[in-house]
Amino acid sequence: MKSLQEKVLELYEDHQKTQIPLSEVEIRLALEANGLPATPQLIEFEQRYRGMKLYADIVAIEFGLIWDGGAPFDPTVAAVEYEAFDPEDGRDHQYLITCAHSEFYIQFGLDEHGRYYENGQLKFNTFWELLEWYVRGGR
C-alpha cells in the first residue's frame, strides 16, 4: 500500500500541466509588476503548481498565480489577481492572491506566506497540505 507521501508525489508528478513553466526571474518580475512581493513561497508555488488541475466532482480547478502575459511571455503585462489589506487591520498577511481559476463556486487564494484559503478562510498552512487532503479523498 502506498504511503500518503507517495500518493501526493504521484498526484504531483502525474498532473496535467496546462501552462508553460516560468523561470524564477519571470515570476519575480510578474509579481513585482503587479505590486506584489516576490516571496519565496509565491515563487515556489508558481514553479511547482502552475497549471496543475484538480477536480471537484467534474469541475476542473486550475492552479496558478500568473495568467496571460502573452507569447513570448512578458512579465510586465502578466495578470495577477489579488486583494490587498491595510497592514494596520490586524491581519498576519497583507495580500490574498487568487491561486486558481475554475467554474466552481469557491474563491481560491494564497497569501504571501504560502498559506491556502477558500473564500477568504484559511484552510491549509501549505499547498502541499491541500494535496494530502485531496488524495485522502477530501472534497
PDB file of C-alpha atoms in Angstrom:
ATOM      1  CA  MET A   1       0.000   0.000   0.000  1.00  0.00           C
ATOM      2  CA  LYS A   2       1.301   3.448  -0.904  1.00  0.00           C
ATOM      3  CA  SER A   3       2.063   5.951   1.820  1.00  0.00           C
ATOM      4  CA  LEU A   4       0.359   9.339   1.870  1.00  0.00           C
ATOM      5  CA  GLN A   5       3.628  10.943   0.758  1.00  0.00           C
ATOM      6  CA  GLU A   6       3.873   8.551  -2.209  1.00  0.00           C
ATOM      7  CA  LYS A   7       0.263   9.265  -3.232  1.00  0.00           C
ATOM      8  CA  VAL A   8       0.796  13.024  -3.128  1.00  0.00           C
ATOM      9  CA  LEU A   9       4.035  12.735  -5.099  1.00  0.00           C
ATOM     10  CA  GLU A  10       2.269  10.587  -7.687  1.00  0.00           C
ATOM     11  CA  LEU A  11      -0.539  13.141  -7.984  1.00  0.00           C
ATOM     12  CA  TYR A  12       2.015  15.938  -8.326  1.00  0.00           C
ATOM     13  CA  GLU A  13       4.095  14.116 -10.935  1.00  0.00           C
ATOM     14  CA  ASP A  14       1.113  12.916 -12.978  1.00  0.00           C
ATOM     15  CA  HIS A  15      -0.976  16.063 -13.041  1.00  0.00           C
ATOM     16  CA  GLN A  16      -1.688  17.726 -16.320  1.00  0.00           C
ATOM     17  CA  LYS A  17       0.197  20.971 -16.561  1.00  0.00           C
ATOM     18  CA  THR A  18      -1.604  23.301 -18.901  1.00  0.00           C
ATOM     19  CA  GLN A  19       0.613  26.354 -18.502  1.00  0.00           C
ATOM     20  CA  ILE A  20       4.124  26.910 -19.812  1.00  0.00           C
ATOM     21  CA  PRO A  21       6.625  26.866 -16.918  1.00  0.00           C
ATOM     22  CA  LEU A  22       8.111  30.220 -15.956  1.00  0.00           C
ATOM     23  CA  SER A  23      11.592  30.928 -14.634  1.00  0.00           C
ATOM     24  CA  GLU A  24      12.159  32.352 -11.177  1.00  0.00           C
ATOM     25  CA  VAL A  25      13.120  35.685 -12.762  1.00  0.00           C
ATOM     26  CA  GLU A  26       9.914  35.805 -14.851  1.00  0.00           C
ATOM     27  CA  ILE A  27       7.800  35.000 -11.791  1.00  0.00           C
ATOM     28  CA  ARG A  28       9.566  37.603  -9.685  1.00  0.00           C
ATOM     29  CA  LEU A  29       9.151  40.282 -12.371  1.00  0.00           C
ATOM     30  CA  ALA A  30       5.455  39.464 -12.929  1.00  0.00           C
ATOM     31  CA  LEU A  31       4.640  39.576  -9.210  1.00  0.00           C
ATOM     32  CA  GLU A  32       6.535  42.834  -8.712  1.00  0.00           C
ATOM     33  CA  ALA A  33       4.960  44.393 -11.838  1.00  0.00           C
ATOM     34  CA  ASN A  34       1.583  43.723 -10.216  1.00  0.00           C
ATOM     35  CA  GLY A  35       2.615  45.348  -6.930  1.00  0.00           C
ATOM     36  CA  LEU A  36       3.141  42.093  -5.023  1.00  0.00           C
ATOM     37  CA  PRO A  37       6.140  40.920  -3.022  1.00  0.00           C
ATOM     38  CA  ALA A  38       8.033  38.095  -4.725  1.00  0.00           C
ATOM     39  CA  THR A  39       8.267  35.917  -1.619  1.00  0.00           C
ATOM     40  CA  PRO A  40       9.987  32.524  -1.776  1.00  0.00           C
ATOM     41  CA  GLN A  41       6.630  30.858  -1.031  1.00  0.00           C
ATOM     42  CA  LEU A  42       4.876  32.513  -4.008  1.00  0.00           C
ATOM     43  CA  ILE A  43       7.756  31.765  -6.358  1.00  0.00           C
ATOM     44  CA  GLU A  44       7.846  28.116  -5.247  1.00  0.00           C
ATOM     45  CA  PHE A  45       4.077  27.764  -5.644  1.00  0.00           C
ATOM     46  CA  GLU A  46       4.153  29.127  -9.186  1.00  0.00           C
ATOM     47  CA  GLN A  47       7.120  26.973 -10.186  1.00  0.00           C
ATOM     48  CA  ARG A  48       5.707  23.763  -8.728  1.00  0.00           C
ATOM     49  CA  TYR A  49       1.952  24.051  -9.249  1.00  0.00           C
ATOM     50  CA  ARG A  50       1.361  26.400 -12.203  1.00  0.00           C
ATOM     51  CA  GLY A  51      -1.115  24.643 -14.485  1.00  0.00           C
ATOM     52  CA  MET A  52      -1.921  21.819 -12.070  1.00  0.00           C
ATOM     53  CA  LYS A  53      -5.537  20.687 -12.269  1.00  0.00           C
ATOM     54  CA  LEU A  54      -7.572  19.106  -9.521  1.00  0.00           C
ATOM     55  CA  TYR A  55     -11.233  18.225  -9.779  1.00  0.00           C
ATOM     56  CA  ALA A  56     -14.219  18.926  -7.558  1.00  0.00           C
ATOM     57  CA  ASP A  57     -16.616  16.326  -8.902  1.00  0.00           C
ATOM     58  CA  ILE A  58     -16.337  17.010 -12.647  1.00  0.00           C
ATOM     59  CA  VAL A  59     -15.349  20.678 -12.382  1.00  0.00           C
ATOM     60  CA  ALA A  60     -11.680  21.422 -13.073  1.00  0.00           C
ATOM     61  CA  ILE A  61      -9.735  23.755 -10.807  1.00  0.00           C
ATOM     62  CA  GLU A  62      -6.565  25.030 -12.479  1.00  0.00           C
ATOM     63  CA  PHE A  63      -3.894  26.441 -10.175  1.00  0.00           C
ATOM     64  CA  GLY A  64      -1.501  29.280 -10.776  1.00  0.00           C
ATOM     65  CA  LEU A  65      -0.862  32.860  -9.763  1.00  0.00           C
ATOM     66  CA  ILE A  66       0.175  34.403 -13.070  1.00  0.00           C
ATOM     67  CA  TRP A  67      -2.223  34.455 -16.003  1.00  0.00           C
ATOM     68  CA  ASP A  68      -1.714  35.663 -19.537  1.00  0.00           C
ATOM     69  CA  GLY A  69       1.482  37.564 -20.255  1.00  0.00           C
ATOM     70  CA  GLY A  70       1.487  36.999 -23.999  1.00  0.00           C
ATOM     71  CA  ALA A  71       3.657  34.874 -26.217  1.00  0.00           C
ATOM     72  CA  PRO A  72       6.519  35.214 -25.789  1.00  0.00           C
ATOM     73  CA  PHE A  73       5.881  35.796 -22.112  1.00  0.00           C
ATOM     74  CA  ASP A  74       6.169  39.417 -20.958  1.00  0.00           C
ATOM     75  CA  PRO A  75       6.077  39.694 -17.150  1.00  0.00           C
ATOM     76  CA  THR A  76       5.191  43.385 -17.330  1.00  0.00           C
ATOM     77  CA  VAL A  77       1.754  42.618 -18.830  1.00  0.00           C
ATOM     78  CA  ALA A  78       1.011  39.385 -16.934  1.00  0.00           C
ATOM     79  CA  ALA A  79      -2.161  39.405 -14.849  1.00  0.00           C
ATOM     80  CA  VAL A  80      -2.163  38.565 -11.149  1.00  0.00           C
ATOM     81  CA  GLU A  81      -5.470  38.972  -9.309  1.00  0.00           C
ATOM     82  CA  TYR A  82      -5.301  39.845  -5.626  1.00  0.00           C
ATOM     83  CA  GLU A  83      -6.817  41.696  -2.720  1.00  0.00           C
ATOM     84  CA  ALA A  84      -4.616  43.958  -0.589  1.00  0.00           C
ATOM     85  CA  PHE A  85      -5.298  44.625   3.085  1.00  0.00           C
ATOM     86  CA  ASP A  86      -4.326  47.528   5.300  1.00  0.00           C
ATOM     87  CA  PRO A  87      -1.318  46.426   7.367  1.00  0.00           C
ATOM     88  CA  GLU A  88      -2.896  48.060  10.411  1.00  0.00           C
ATOM     89  CA  ASP A  89      -6.091  45.980  10.352  1.00  0.00           C
ATOM     90  CA  GLY A  90      -4.558  43.217  12.482  1.00  0.00           C
ATOM     91  CA  ARG A  91      -4.098  40.520   9.812  1.00  0.00           C
ATOM     92  CA  ASP A  92      -0.899  38.488   9.678  1.00  0.00           C
ATOM     93  CA  HIS A  93      -0.874  38.825   5.894  1.00  0.00           C
ATOM     94  CA  GLN A  94      -1.215  41.806   3.586  1.00  0.00           C
ATOM     95  CA  TYR A  95      -2.282  40.073   0.370  1.00  0.00           C
ATOM     96  CA  LEU A  96      -4.672  37.363  -0.739  1.00  0.00           C
ATOM     97  CA  ILE A  97      -3.744  36.296  -4.262  1.00  0.00           C
ATOM     98  CA  THR A  98      -6.092  34.309  -6.491  1.00  0.00           C
ATOM     99  CA  CYS A  99      -4.334  30.968  -6.960  1.00  0.00           C
ATOM    100  CA  ALA A 100      -6.822  29.108  -9.171  1.00  0.00           C
ATOM    101  CA  HIS A 101      -9.388  29.608 -11.882  1.00  0.00           C
ATOM    102  CA  SER A 102     -12.484  27.453 -12.071  1.00  0.00           C
ATOM    103  CA  GLU A 103     -16.209  27.442 -12.673  1.00  0.00           C
ATOM    104  CA  PHE A 104     -16.519  26.033  -9.168  1.00  0.00           C
ATOM    105  CA  TYR A 105     -18.253  28.378  -6.718  1.00  0.00           C
ATOM    106  CA  ILE A 106     -15.244  28.882  -4.412  1.00  0.00           C
ATOM    107  CA  GLN A 107     -12.633  31.644  -4.466  1.00  0.00           C
ATOM    108  CA  PHE A 108      -9.181  30.072  -4.132  1.00  0.00           C
ATOM    109  CA  GLY A 109      -6.385  32.144  -2.603  1.00  0.00           C
ATOM    110  CA  LEU A 110      -2.838  32.110  -1.355  1.00  0.00           C
ATOM    111  CA  ASP A 111      -1.284  34.697   0.948  1.00  0.00           C
ATOM    112  CA  GLU A 112       2.285  35.952   0.609  1.00  0.00           C
ATOM    113  CA  HIS A 113       3.361  33.355   3.194  1.00  0.00           C
ATOM    114  CA  GLY A 114       2.109  30.464   1.019  1.00  0.00           C
ATOM    115  CA  ARG A 115      -0.983  29.634   3.096  1.00  0.00           C
ATOM    116  CA  TYR A 116      -4.045  28.366   1.207  1.00  0.00           C
ATOM    117  CA  TYR A 117      -7.528  29.952   1.567  1.00  0.00           C
ATOM    118  CA  GLU A 118     -11.013  29.230   0.265  1.00  0.00           C
ATOM    119  CA  ASN A 119     -13.488  32.126   0.227  1.00  0.00           C
ATOM    120  CA  GLY A 120     -11.084  34.126   2.379  1.00  0.00           C
ATOM    121  CA  GLN A 121     -10.882  31.475   5.106  1.00  0.00           C
ATOM    122  CA  LEU A 122      -7.567  29.808   5.920  1.00  0.00           C
ATOM    123  CA  LYS A 123      -7.787  26.087   5.078  1.00  0.00           C
ATOM    124  CA  PHE A 124      -4.184  24.829   4.982  1.00  0.00           C
ATOM    125  CA  ASN A 125      -0.814  26.227   6.025  1.00  0.00           C
ATOM    126  CA  THR A 126       0.772  24.982   2.800  1.00  0.00           C
ATOM    127  CA  PHE A 127      -0.484  23.929  -0.606  1.00  0.00           C
ATOM    128  CA  TRP A 128       1.092  20.515  -0.013  1.00  0.00           C
ATOM    129  CA  GLU A 129      -1.342  20.009   2.895  1.00  0.00           C
ATOM    130  CA  LEU A 130      -4.203  20.617   0.439  1.00  0.00           C
ATOM    131  CA  LEU A 131      -2.792  17.901  -1.845  1.00  0.00           C
ATOM    132  CA  GLU A 132      -2.543  15.490   1.095  1.00  0.00           C
ATOM    133  CA  TRP A 133      -6.193  16.190   1.957  1.00  0.00           C
ATOM    134  CA  TYR A 134      -7.164  15.723  -1.701  1.00  0.00           C
ATOM    135  CA  VAL A 135      -5.502  12.312  -2.080  1.00  0.00           C
ATOM    136  CA  ARG A 136      -7.220  11.172   1.129  1.00  0.00           C
ATOM    137  CA  GLY A 137     -10.487  11.746  -0.698  1.00  0.00           C
ATOM    138  CA  GLY A 138     -11.296  15.174   0.686  1.00  0.00           C
ATOM    139  CA  ARG A 139     -13.916  17.153  -1.181  1.00  0.00           C
TER     140      ARG A 139
END
